[in-house]
Short mmCIF file of C-alpha atoms in Angstrom, two decimals:
data_model
loop_
_atom_site.label_atom_id
_atom_site.label_comp_id
_atom_site.label_asym_id
_atom_site.label_seq_id
_atom_site.Cartn_x
_atom_site.Cartn_y
_atom_site.Cartn_z
CA MET D 1 88.42 113.48 104.70
CA LYS D 2 87.76 113.32 108.41
CA ASN D 3 85.06 115.31 110.13
CA LEU D 4 85.32 117.33 113.26
CA PHE D 5 83.09 115.78 115.89
CA LEU D 6 79.48 116.95 116.13
CA ILE D 7 77.21 117.37 119.16
CA ILE D 8 74.19 115.11 119.76
CA VAL D 9 70.76 116.28 120.92
CA CYS D 10 69.51 114.80 124.21
CA SER D 11 69.64 116.46 127.66
CA ILE D 12 69.64 115.08 131.20
CA LEU D 13 69.33 116.49 134.73
CA ILE D 14 72.31 118.37 136.19
CA ILE D 15 73.09 117.58 139.83
CA ASN D 16 74.03 120.58 141.97
CA CYS D 17 76.56 120.26 144.81
CA LYS D 18 77.19 122.80 147.61
CA ASN D 19 80.51 123.47 149.27
CA SER D 20 80.96 123.76 153.03
CA PRO D 21 83.36 126.44 154.40
CA LYS D 22 85.93 123.71 155.01
CA GLU D 23 85.59 122.54 151.43
CA ALA D 24 85.88 126.12 150.18
CA ALA D 25 89.37 126.27 151.67
CA LYS D 26 90.35 123.66 149.10
CA LYS D 27 89.20 125.88 146.27
CA ILE D 28 91.86 124.60 143.88
CA THR D 29 90.13 121.23 143.52
CA THR D 30 86.66 121.23 145.11
CA ASP D 31 84.88 122.89 142.21
CA TYR D 32 85.80 119.89 140.13
CA ILE D 33 85.83 117.05 142.67
CA ASN D 34 82.19 117.77 143.42
CA ASN D 35 81.42 116.67 139.87
CA ASN D 36 82.56 113.10 140.66
CA THR D 37 79.03 111.89 141.38
CA GLU D 38 77.74 113.41 138.19
CA LEU D 39 80.64 112.05 136.13
CA ASP D 40 80.05 108.60 137.58
CA SER D 41 76.33 108.85 136.81
CA LEU D 42 77.20 109.83 133.24
CA MET D 43 79.64 106.95 132.73
CA GLN D 44 77.32 104.38 134.30
CA THR D 45 74.57 105.56 131.95
CA CYS D 46 76.94 105.20 128.99
CA PHE D 47 77.70 101.64 130.12
CA LYS D 48 74.01 100.79 130.43
CA ARG D 49 73.37 102.18 126.96
CA GLY D 50 76.09 99.93 125.58
CA ILE D 51 78.35 102.74 124.38
CA PHE D 52 81.20 102.48 126.91
CA ASN D 53 82.99 99.53 128.48
CA GLY D 54 86.46 100.51 129.64
CA ASN D 55 88.74 102.63 131.81
CA ILE D 56 88.53 106.37 132.35
CA LEU D 57 90.88 108.89 133.94
CA VAL D 58 90.02 112.59 134.34
CA LEU D 59 92.42 115.16 135.82
CA LYS D 60 92.27 118.85 136.56
CA ASN D 61 95.60 120.67 136.87
CA ASP D 62 97.38 117.32 137.35
CA SER D 63 95.02 116.22 140.15
CA ILE D 64 92.78 113.21 139.58
CA ILE D 65 89.12 114.16 139.87
CA TYR D 66 87.62 110.94 138.54
CA LYS D 67 88.85 107.50 137.58
CA ASN D 68 87.01 104.25 137.14
CA SER D 69 86.93 100.87 135.46
CA ILE D 70 83.48 100.14 134.09
CA GLY D 71 82.50 96.85 132.51
CA PHE D 72 84.25 93.64 131.55
CA ALA D 73 87.76 92.53 130.63
CA ASP D 74 86.71 90.09 127.90
CA GLY D 75 83.77 88.66 125.99
CA SER D 76 82.93 86.11 128.68
CA LYS D 77 81.79 89.00 130.90
CA THR D 78 82.95 87.12 133.99
CA LYS D 79 86.02 89.25 134.75
CA SER D 80 85.73 92.92 135.61
CA LEU D 81 88.10 95.58 134.36
CA ASN D 82 90.56 97.22 136.75
CA GLN D 83 92.90 100.22 136.59
CA ASN D 84 95.98 98.05 135.95
CA MET D 85 94.64 96.64 132.69
CA LEU D 86 96.28 97.29 129.34
CA PHE D 87 94.39 98.56 126.30
CA ASN D 88 95.54 98.93 122.71
CA ILE D 89 95.53 102.64 121.80
CA GLY D 90 95.65 102.30 118.01
CA SER D 91 96.89 105.37 116.17
CA ILE D 92 97.83 107.25 119.33
CA SER D 93 100.93 105.04 119.38
CA LYS D 94 102.10 106.87 116.23
CA GLU D 95 103.08 109.73 118.51
CA PHE D 96 106.01 107.59 119.69
CA SER D 97 107.52 107.27 116.21
CA ALA D 98 107.00 110.98 115.51
CA VAL D 99 108.57 112.09 118.79
CA SER D 100 111.46 109.67 118.19
CA ILE D 101 112.11 111.30 114.81
CA MET D 102 112.20 114.76 116.41
CA LYS D 103 114.52 113.51 119.13
CA LEU D 104 116.97 112.38 116.44
CA VAL D 105 116.60 115.79 114.77
CA GLU D 106 117.42 117.55 118.04
CA GLU D 107 120.51 115.35 118.34
CA ASN D 108 121.57 116.46 114.82
CA LYS D 109 121.49 112.88 113.57
CA ILE D 110 118.95 113.59 110.84
CA ASN D 111 117.32 116.63 109.21
CA LEU D 112 113.64 117.04 108.43
CA ASP D 113 114.44 117.92 104.81
CA ASP D 114 116.55 114.80 104.28
CA GLU D 115 115.32 112.64 101.42
CA ILE D 116 114.46 109.26 102.90
CA SER D 117 116.69 107.60 100.32
CA LYS D 118 119.65 109.14 102.16
CA HIS D 119 118.98 106.82 105.08
CA LEU D 120 117.11 104.00 103.30
CA PRO D 121 118.95 103.54 99.99
CA ASN D 122 117.29 100.25 99.01
CA LEU D 123 113.84 101.69 98.37
CA PRO D 124 112.44 102.38 94.86
CA ASN D 125 113.14 105.65 93.05
CA TRP D 126 110.16 107.41 94.59
CA SER D 127 112.15 107.56 97.84
CA ASN D 128 114.29 110.30 96.25
CA LYS D 129 111.26 112.61 96.28
CA ILE D 130 110.02 112.02 99.82
CA GLU D 131 111.56 114.02 102.66
CA ILE D 132 111.34 113.05 106.32
CA HIS D 133 108.91 115.85 107.18
CA HIS D 134 106.47 114.42 104.61
CA LEU D 135 106.25 111.28 106.75
CA LEU D 136 105.26 113.38 109.75
CA ASN D 137 102.37 115.28 108.14
CA TYR D 138 101.17 112.44 105.87
CA THR D 139 101.97 114.15 102.58
CA SER D 140 104.43 111.58 101.21
CA GLY D 141 102.04 110.53 98.44
CA LEU D 142 102.33 106.89 99.49
CA PRO D 143 99.09 104.89 99.17
CA ARG D 144 97.40 103.13 102.06
CA TYR D 145 98.11 99.50 102.63
CA ASN D 146 95.46 96.81 102.99
CA TRP D 147 95.06 95.67 106.59
CA ASP D 148 93.53 92.39 105.40
CA LYS D 149 96.75 91.48 103.59
CA VAL D 150 99.47 92.57 106.01
CA ARG D 151 100.29 91.05 109.38
CA THR D 152 103.96 91.84 110.02
CA ASP D 153 106.49 94.60 109.36
CA GLU D 154 107.93 92.35 106.67
CA ASP D 155 104.54 92.15 104.93
CA VAL D 156 104.28 95.93 104.91
CA TYR D 157 107.85 96.32 103.65
CA ASN D 158 107.30 93.83 100.82
CA ASP D 159 104.17 95.71 99.86
CA LEU D 160 106.05 99.01 100.06
CA ILE D 161 108.95 98.07 97.78
CA ASN D 162 106.47 96.91 95.13
CA ILE D 163 104.86 100.34 94.89
CA LYS D 164 105.64 101.57 91.39
CA LYS D 165 104.67 105.20 91.78
CA LEU D 166 103.26 107.60 94.32
CA GLU D 167 99.59 108.58 94.41
CA THR D 168 100.55 112.28 94.40
CA GLU D 169 103.68 114.38 94.46
CA PRO D 170 105.16 114.63 97.98
CA GLY D 171 104.10 117.74 99.86
CA THR D 172 101.03 118.43 97.72
CA ASN D 173 98.20 116.38 99.24
CA PHE D 174 97.29 114.90 102.60
CA MET D 175 96.67 111.14 102.73
CA TYR D 176 96.56 109.26 106.02
CA SER D 177 98.71 106.24 105.14
CA ASN D 178 100.37 103.88 107.59
CA ASN D 179 103.23 103.42 105.14
CA ASN D 180 104.52 106.70 106.57
CA ILE D 181 104.77 105.04 109.97
CA LEU D 182 106.77 102.07 108.71
CA LEU D 183 109.28 104.42 107.10
CA ARG D 184 109.58 106.44 110.31
CA LYS D 185 110.36 103.24 112.21
CA MET D 186 112.88 102.12 109.59
CA ILE D 187 114.74 105.44 109.78
CA ILE D 188 114.80 105.29 113.59
CA GLU D 189 116.25 101.78 113.47
CA LYS D 190 118.83 102.70 110.84
CA ILE D 191 120.08 105.78 112.68
CA SER D 192 119.97 104.40 116.23
CA GLY D 193 121.22 100.90 115.48
CA ASN D 194 118.48 99.50 117.73
CA SER D 195 115.14 97.90 117.04
CA TYR D 196 112.28 100.39 117.02
CA ASN D 197 110.76 98.90 120.17
CA ASP D 198 114.06 99.02 122.06
CA TYR D 199 114.64 102.62 121.02
CA VAL D 200 111.20 103.70 122.24
CA LYS D 201 111.58 101.84 125.53
CA GLU D 202 115.03 103.29 126.25
CA ASN D 203 114.48 106.86 125.07
CA LEU D 204 110.79 107.53 125.69
CA LEU D 205 109.11 105.09 128.05
CA SER D 206 111.83 104.52 130.65
CA PRO D 207 112.67 108.23 131.20
CA LEU D 208 108.99 108.88 131.91
CA GLY D 209 108.57 105.91 134.23
CA MET D 210 106.06 104.22 131.93
CA GLU D 211 106.49 100.75 133.36
CA SER D 212 103.00 99.55 132.40
CA THR D 213 103.40 100.12 128.67
CA PHE D 214 104.17 97.28 126.27
CA LEU D 215 104.86 97.33 122.54
CA SER D 216 103.80 94.66 120.07
CA PRO D 217 104.55 91.93 119.22
CA LEU D 218 103.07 91.34 122.66
CA THR D 219 103.78 88.26 124.73
CA GLN D 220 101.21 86.87 127.14
CA VAL D 221 100.29 89.35 129.87
CA SER D 222 97.88 88.81 132.72
CA GLU D 223 96.32 92.26 132.94
CA LEU D 224 95.09 92.57 129.35
CA ALA D 225 91.68 93.93 128.46
CA LYS D 226 90.74 91.78 125.47
CA GLY D 227 88.80 93.45 122.69
CA PHE D 228 85.33 92.05 122.11
CA SER D 229 81.99 93.02 120.61
CA ASP D 230 78.36 92.21 121.24
CA GLN D 231 77.73 92.31 117.52
CA PRO D 232 76.82 88.94 115.95
CA ASN D 233 79.63 87.01 114.24
CA ASN D 234 82.24 89.24 115.83
CA GLU D 235 84.69 87.08 117.73
CA GLU D 236 86.74 88.17 120.70
CA GLN D 237 90.19 89.41 119.83
CA THR D 238 92.63 86.99 121.44
CA THR D 239 95.68 87.20 119.19
CA TYR D 240 98.40 89.79 119.59
CA ASP D 241 99.80 92.08 116.93
CA LYS D 242 102.81 90.86 115.01
CA MET D 243 103.84 94.33 113.86
CA SER D 244 106.25 96.38 115.94
CA GLY D 245 105.15 99.53 117.68
CA GLY D 246 101.54 98.76 118.54
CA THR D 247 100.99 99.96 122.10
CA TYR D 248 99.21 98.39 125.07
CA ILE D 249 99.07 100.79 127.97
CA THR D 250 97.24 101.76 131.16
CA THR D 251 95.44 105.06 131.63
CA ASN D 252 97.99 106.07 134.29
CA ASP D 253 100.91 105.53 131.90
CA MET D 254 99.03 107.39 129.18
CA TYR D 255 98.94 110.43 131.44
CA LYS D 256 102.66 110.08 132.12
CA TRP D 257 103.19 110.33 128.37
CA ILE D 258 100.93 113.38 128.00
CA SER D 259 102.55 115.14 130.95
CA GLY D 260 106.09 114.30 129.81
CA LEU D 261 105.40 115.52 126.29
CA HIS D 262 103.95 118.84 127.39
CA THR D 263 106.60 119.58 130.01
CA GLU D 264 109.34 119.03 127.41
CA LYS D 265 110.90 116.07 129.21
CA ILE D 266 111.48 114.22 125.93
CA ILE D 267 111.59 116.85 123.17
CA ASN D 268 111.60 120.63 123.28
CA SER D 269 108.71 122.98 122.59
CA LYS D 270 109.88 123.80 119.07
CA SER D 271 109.91 120.12 118.10
CA LYS D 272 106.49 119.59 119.66
CA ASN D 273 105.03 122.49 117.68
CA ILE D 274 106.49 121.09 114.45
CA LEU D 275 104.72 117.80 115.11
CA ASN D 276 101.52 119.65 115.85
CA THR D 277 101.53 121.79 112.69
CA PRO D 278 98.89 120.58 110.20
CA PHE D 279 99.57 120.35 106.49
CA THR D 280 96.86 122.96 105.94
CA THR D 281 94.38 124.85 108.08
CA ASP D 282 91.78 125.05 105.31
CA TYR D 283 90.34 121.66 106.28
CA TYR D 284 90.97 119.01 108.90
CA THR D 285 94.19 117.06 108.47
CA GLU D 286 95.76 114.77 111.04
CA THR D 287 99.07 115.84 112.53
CA SER D 288 101.61 113.57 114.18
CA LEU D 289 99.92 114.42 117.48
CA GLY D 290 96.36 114.10 116.26
CA ALA D 291 94.08 117.14 116.29
CA SER D 292 95.10 120.20 118.23
CA ASN D 293 94.52 123.88 118.84
CA ILE D 294 97.30 126.41 118.35
CA LYS D 295 97.33 129.92 119.80
CA ASN D 296 100.15 132.40 119.21
CA GLY D 297 102.30 129.61 117.83
CA GLU D 298 101.85 127.42 120.91
CA MET D 299 99.83 124.26 121.36
CA THR D 300 96.83 124.84 123.63
CA ARG D 301 94.98 121.55 123.23
CA HIS D 302 96.17 118.05 122.39
CA GLN D 303 93.50 115.65 121.16
CA HIS D 304 94.14 112.25 119.63
CA SER D 305 92.13 109.09 119.12
CA GLY D 306 92.96 105.63 117.90
CA SER D 307 91.31 102.29 117.25
CA HIS D 308 92.37 98.74 116.60
CA VAL D 309 89.80 95.99 115.96
CA ASN D 310 87.54 96.30 119.04
CA TYR D 311 89.80 98.71 120.93
CA GLU D 312 89.35 102.47 120.99
CA ALA D 313 91.26 105.17 122.85
CA LEU D 314 91.03 108.93 123.23
CA ILE D 315 93.14 111.59 124.91
CA ASP D 316 92.07 115.21 125.34
CA HIS D 317 94.58 117.46 127.11
CA ASN D 318 93.51 121.11 127.38
CA LEU D 319 96.46 123.31 128.33
CA ASP D 320 94.21 126.38 128.65
CA ASN D 321 91.91 125.07 131.38
CA GLY D 322 94.02 122.20 132.77
CA LEU D 323 91.47 119.47 132.05
CA THR D 324 92.70 116.08 130.81
CA VAL D 325 90.40 113.24 129.75
CA ILE D 326 91.66 109.73 128.94
CA LEU D 327 89.18 107.12 127.71
CA PHE D 328 90.05 103.51 126.81
CA THR D 329 87.51 100.91 125.69
CA ASN D 330 87.77 97.28 124.57
CA THR D 331 84.32 97.33 122.92
CA ALA D 332 84.56 99.95 120.18
CA ASN D 333 81.37 101.97 119.71
CA HIS D 334 82.82 105.12 118.14
CA LYS D 335 81.34 107.31 120.85
CA LEU D 336 84.45 108.42 122.73
CA TRP D 337 84.52 111.91 121.23
CA LYS D 338 80.93 112.48 122.28
CA ILE D 339 81.57 111.12 125.76
CA ASP D 340 84.62 113.39 126.02
CA HIS D 341 82.54 116.39 124.99
CA THR D 342 79.97 115.53 127.65
CA ILE D 343 82.64 115.14 130.34
CA ASN D 344 83.99 118.59 129.47
CA SER D 345 80.49 120.01 129.85
CA VAL D 346 79.92 118.32 133.21
CA VAL D 347 83.20 119.54 134.67
CA HIS D 348 82.57 123.11 133.57
CA ASN D 349 78.91 123.11 134.65
CA ASN D 350 77.54 123.48 131.13
CA PRO D 351 74.39 121.82 129.79
CA TYR D 352 75.35 118.45 128.40
CA LEU D 353 74.20 115.63 126.18
CA ILE D 354 74.49 111.84 126.38
CA PRO D 355 75.26 109.96 123.14
CA ASN D 356 72.81 107.52 121.59
CA HIS D 357 73.65 104.16 120.09
CA SER D 358 76.06 104.08 117.13
CA ILE D 359 74.35 103.57 113.77
CA LYS D 360 77.72 102.48 112.38
CA GLU D 361 77.96 99.69 114.93
CA ALA D 362 74.36 98.70 114.27
CA ILE D 363 74.72 98.17 110.52
CA GLN D 364 78.37 97.33 109.90
CA GLU D 365 78.13 93.53 110.30
CA LYS D 366 75.23 93.35 107.85
CA CYS D 367 77.15 95.63 105.49
CA LYS D 368 80.19 93.35 105.65
CA ARG D 369 78.09 90.34 104.68
CA ASN D 370 75.99 92.10 102.04
CA ILE D 371 76.23 95.81 101.43
CA LYS D 372 72.72 96.09 99.97
CA VAL D 373 71.21 94.36 103.00
CA GLY D 374 73.20 96.64 105.30
CA VAL D 375 72.00 99.81 103.57
CA SER D 376 68.40 98.55 103.68
CA TYR D 377 68.80 97.88 107.39
CA TYR D 378 69.95 101.47 107.86
CA TYR D 379 66.71 102.76 106.37
CA GLN D 380 64.70 100.25 108.41
CA LEU D 381 66.23 101.48 111.67
CA LYS D 382 65.70 105.08 110.67
CA LYS D 383 62.04 104.38 110.01
CA GLU D 384 61.30 102.21 113.03
CA ASN D 385 63.70 103.41 115.75
CA ILE D 386 65.00 106.86 114.81
CA GLU D 387 65.31 108.13 118.41
CA ALA D 388 67.57 105.29 119.55
CA TYR D 389 70.37 106.09 117.09
CA ASN D 390 72.21 109.24 116.15
CA PHE D 391 71.35 109.71 112.51
CA ASP D 392 72.47 113.34 112.60
CA ASP D 393 76.20 112.59 112.88
CA GLN D 394 77.66 112.09 109.42
CA ARG D 395 80.89 110.76 110.93
CA GLU D 396 79.12 107.44 111.56
CA LEU D 397 78.70 106.64 107.86
CA ASN D 398 81.92 108.42 106.93
CA ASN D 399 83.97 106.22 109.28
CA LEU D 400 82.25 103.07 108.04
CA GLY D 401 83.04 104.02 104.46
CA TYR D 402 86.70 104.53 105.32
CA ASP D 403 86.78 101.16 107.10
CA PHE D 404 85.85 99.54 103.80
CA LEU D 405 88.21 101.77 101.82
CA GLN D 406 91.19 100.83 104.00
CA LYS D 407 90.40 97.15 103.48
CA GLU D 408 90.25 97.72 99.71
CA LYS D 409 86.55 96.87 99.60
CA ILE D 410 86.08 99.78 97.28
CA ASP D 411 82.60 98.94 95.95
CA ASP D 412 81.29 98.69 99.52
CA ALA D 413 82.99 101.98 100.42
CA ILE D 414 81.38 103.69 97.43
CA ALA D 415 77.97 102.33 98.45
CA ILE D 416 78.34 103.74 101.96
CA PHE D 417 79.60 107.10 100.72
CA GLU D 418 76.67 107.22 98.27
CA LEU D 419 74.39 106.68 101.26
CA LEU D 420 76.27 109.42 103.11
CA VAL D 421 75.76 111.86 100.24
CA SER D 422 72.05 111.04 100.03
CA GLU D 423 71.63 111.55 103.79
CA PHE D 424 73.75 114.72 103.93
CA PRO D 425 73.35 116.36 100.50
CA ASN D 426 74.71 119.69 101.72
CA SER D 427 77.90 118.27 103.22
CA ALA D 428 81.09 119.13 101.39
CA ASN D 429 82.85 116.46 103.41
CA ALA D 430 80.47 113.74 102.17
CA TYR D 431 81.22 114.51 98.52
CA ASP D 432 84.93 114.78 99.33
CA SER D 433 84.87 111.24 100.78
CA LEU D 434 82.93 109.87 97.81
CA GLY D 435 85.41 111.55 95.48
CA GLU D 436 88.30 109.83 97.24
CA ALA D 437 86.60 106.44 96.93
CA TYR D 438 86.06 106.92 93.20
CA PHE D 439 89.66 108.10 92.82
CA THR D 440 90.86 104.94 94.58
CA ASP D 441 88.67 102.96 92.16
CA LYS D 442 90.41 104.82 89.31
CA ASN D 443 87.04 106.18 88.20
CA TYR D 444 88.47 109.62 87.65
CA ASP D 445 85.39 111.13 85.98
CA LEU D 446 83.17 110.45 88.98
CA ALA D 447 85.96 111.41 91.36
CA LEU D 448 86.27 114.76 89.61
CA LYS D 449 82.50 115.26 89.65
CA ASN D 450 82.28 114.71 93.40
CA TYR D 451 85.33 116.78 94.26
CA LYS D 452 83.86 119.64 92.24
CA LYS D 453 80.57 119.29 94.11
CA SER D 454 82.47 119.35 97.40
CA LEU D 455 84.27 122.51 96.33
CA GLU D 456 80.98 124.08 95.26
CA LEU D 457 79.56 123.46 98.75
CA ASN D 458 82.75 124.65 100.44
CA PRO D 459 84.89 126.94 98.26
CA LYS D 460 87.58 126.90 100.98
CA ASN D 461 88.10 123.14 100.66
CA SER D 462 91.71 123.17 99.49
CA ASN D 463 91.80 119.37 99.66
CA ALA D 464 89.19 119.19 96.90
CA LYS D 465 91.05 121.85 94.92
CA LYS D 466 94.28 119.88 95.02
CA TRP D 467 92.65 116.60 94.04
CA ILE D 468 90.84 118.32 91.17
CA GLU D 469 94.18 119.64 89.93
CA THR D 470 95.72 116.19 90.31
CA ILE D 471 92.92 114.49 88.35
CA GLU D 472 92.91 117.08 85.58
CA LYS D 473 96.65 116.54 85.12
CA THR D 474 96.21 112.76 84.91
#
């Protein structure tokens, strides 16, 4: 179960800027443009701390108030980034498949309550239970696939057709599985008669003028920010994805997508709100458009993040106050949400905080080699250098645990979630995550124990309730 982002504790000086009468005449933008120096100071500090290397674009009411390229284009650190460089945006690219589905719905070519077997008749019997809308809100019941074992769409499909039964009944439980994405793409191809990539280019990218957006499999491109890491034994990412639909994009094109989506240039408002409706509001669940705020039935904030190997991306589009933040990095440090929060504070003249180093990044390589050594190193850092890392953010360990879980390194995931529980004994989310790991390991007794503890700590946790019911029926 994913956490909502938390705020770190560490303040810095706020720089005050005064407006001249001439500047005051430009009231629509000056209040925000005067924050440029402070935003630049913030981002340069993040670079020096080793928590941001990438491109940033910030807009207020469609006007750019800050943009920059900070850091290096690859692991050699001899080539600087520039605004024309492409970054992989990870899961944000899933918006394209979701919007494509809704476009086909608007054209009356499919219905959301269609069983997927209607359009994909060669799948196993479980396809008779799954409806298209289950693919959009991640409630199909399909398990996750192992990223270490799949490289192409064909690999994923072969894995998919060998699934004997669903993890849960469709429509009953949320599970963030990329198998949902493959099925979306397959339906789009079947209905349109085109490849998924061609459909997206023709119906989404071209109408919005997104000429600096490329879908994988990616051929050689000159302006590519290559993912790399300063962690030991972590090689630069030089190969391109072999699966369709992965997206490499500039920050400018990313804003074209955000603007086009929210001005209904591709799909209408009703379709957009369907994509933005979570499975439940009792706990955090990803929607097809990430995490969002809804007011009076309308979307008021669009937030989405994604990662792929050493790439990370974040978009935060606030329709209430007109602020848009786009952050791309090719050296993942899992700090983009915190940087985004700080940017929002700077722009609106609120006290703000600068993130510390990522404890996840600090221990993950040791954990991969030997989980016991990695956990010991965690305690060592906490004892010797507690102020340099953010030990108060449980998302750090939670995300690391899910990294292992998605790669089917279940014992390592359990070890990290056990550490998470010991560090945050009053967190319902921590026990929820540990329960999921034990469930994946088919240790149903311990899964039940931890889900019950999660529910005890948070009686409103409907996710725990549903998994408890599922286990007790098993």
